[in-house]
Amino acid sequence: MSLLLPLLFWGGAIFVGHKVGEPKHRAGWLWGLLLGWVGVIIVACLGPAGEARR
């Protein structure tokens, strides 16, 4: 039970990172996986990827 809450917290960061990075054509799930909620904030602040600007 004590391991479930941190896993849900980390899984939430992966899910939200994916949803934020998807319209920007970025791998937001990876940012969420590696950096957690800090990665989600970074993806949210980044602009669209190079191919998406054209």
Tab-separated table of C-alpha atoms in Angstrom:
chain	number	residue	atom	x	y	z
A	1	MET	CA	0.000	0.000	0.000
A	2	SER	CA	2.837	2.410	0.774
A	3	LEU	CA	4.288	1.776	-2.695
A	4	LEU	CA	1.002	2.351	-4.516
A	5	LEU	CA	0.737	6.098	-3.884
A	6	PRO	CA	4.199	7.005	-5.254
A	7	LEU	CA	3.585	4.811	-8.305
A	8	LEU	CA	0.266	6.549	-8.989
A	9	PHE	CA	1.922	9.938	-8.530
A	10	TRP	CA	4.692	9.009	-10.988
A	11	GLY	CA	2.220	7.393	-13.401
A	12	GLY	CA	0.160	10.574	-13.334
A	13	ALA	CA	3.205	12.587	-14.382
A	14	ILE	CA	3.787	10.224	-17.313
A	15	PHE	CA	0.151	10.441	-18.413
A	16	VAL	CA	-0.087	14.227	-18.115
A	17	GLY	CA	3.299	14.662	-19.814
A	18	HIS	CA	2.071	12.583	-22.731
A	19	LYS	CA	-1.149	14.590	-23.040
A	20	VAL	CA	0.721	17.927	-22.888
A	21	GLY	CA	3.452	16.864	-25.325
A	22	GLU	CA	1.192	15.175	-27.898
A	23	PRO	CA	-0.112	18.346	-29.622
A	24	LYS	CA	3.437	19.762	-29.602
A	25	HIS	CA	4.842	16.584	-31.230
A	26	ARG	CA	7.149	15.972	-28.280
A	27	ALA	CA	7.808	12.872	-26.176
A	28	GLY	CA	6.144	14.221	-23.052
A	29	TRP	CA	5.739	10.758	-21.553
A	30	LEU	CA	9.535	10.421	-21.513
A	31	TRP	CA	9.967	13.756	-19.742
A	32	GLY	CA	7.380	12.620	-17.198
A	33	LEU	CA	9.080	9.260	-16.790
A	34	LEU	CA	12.558	10.651	-16.256
A	35	LEU	CA	11.855	13.889	-14.354
A	36	GLY	CA	8.346	13.441	-12.979
A	37	TRP	CA	6.291	16.580	-12.532
A	38	VAL	CA	9.301	18.792	-13.234
A	39	GLY	CA	9.437	17.175	-16.684
A	40	VAL	CA	5.752	17.941	-17.228
A	41	ILE	CA	6.419	21.600	-16.459
A	42	ILE	CA	9.358	21.619	-18.885
A	43	VAL	CA	7.247	20.105	-21.679
A	44	ALA	CA	4.499	22.619	-20.997
A	45	CYS	CA	6.986	25.491	-21.371
A	46	LEU	CA	8.588	24.149	-24.566
A	47	GLY	CA	7.278	25.185	-27.944
A	48	PRO	CA	6.359	22.843	-30.777
A	49	ALA	CA	9.014	20.529	-32.175
A	50	GLY	CA	10.870	21.515	-35.360
A	51	GLU	CA	8.620	19.578	-37.761
A	52	ALA	CA	5.445	20.991	-36.182
A	53	ARG	CA	6.440	24.604	-36.892
A	54	ARG	CA	6.355	24.167	-40.679
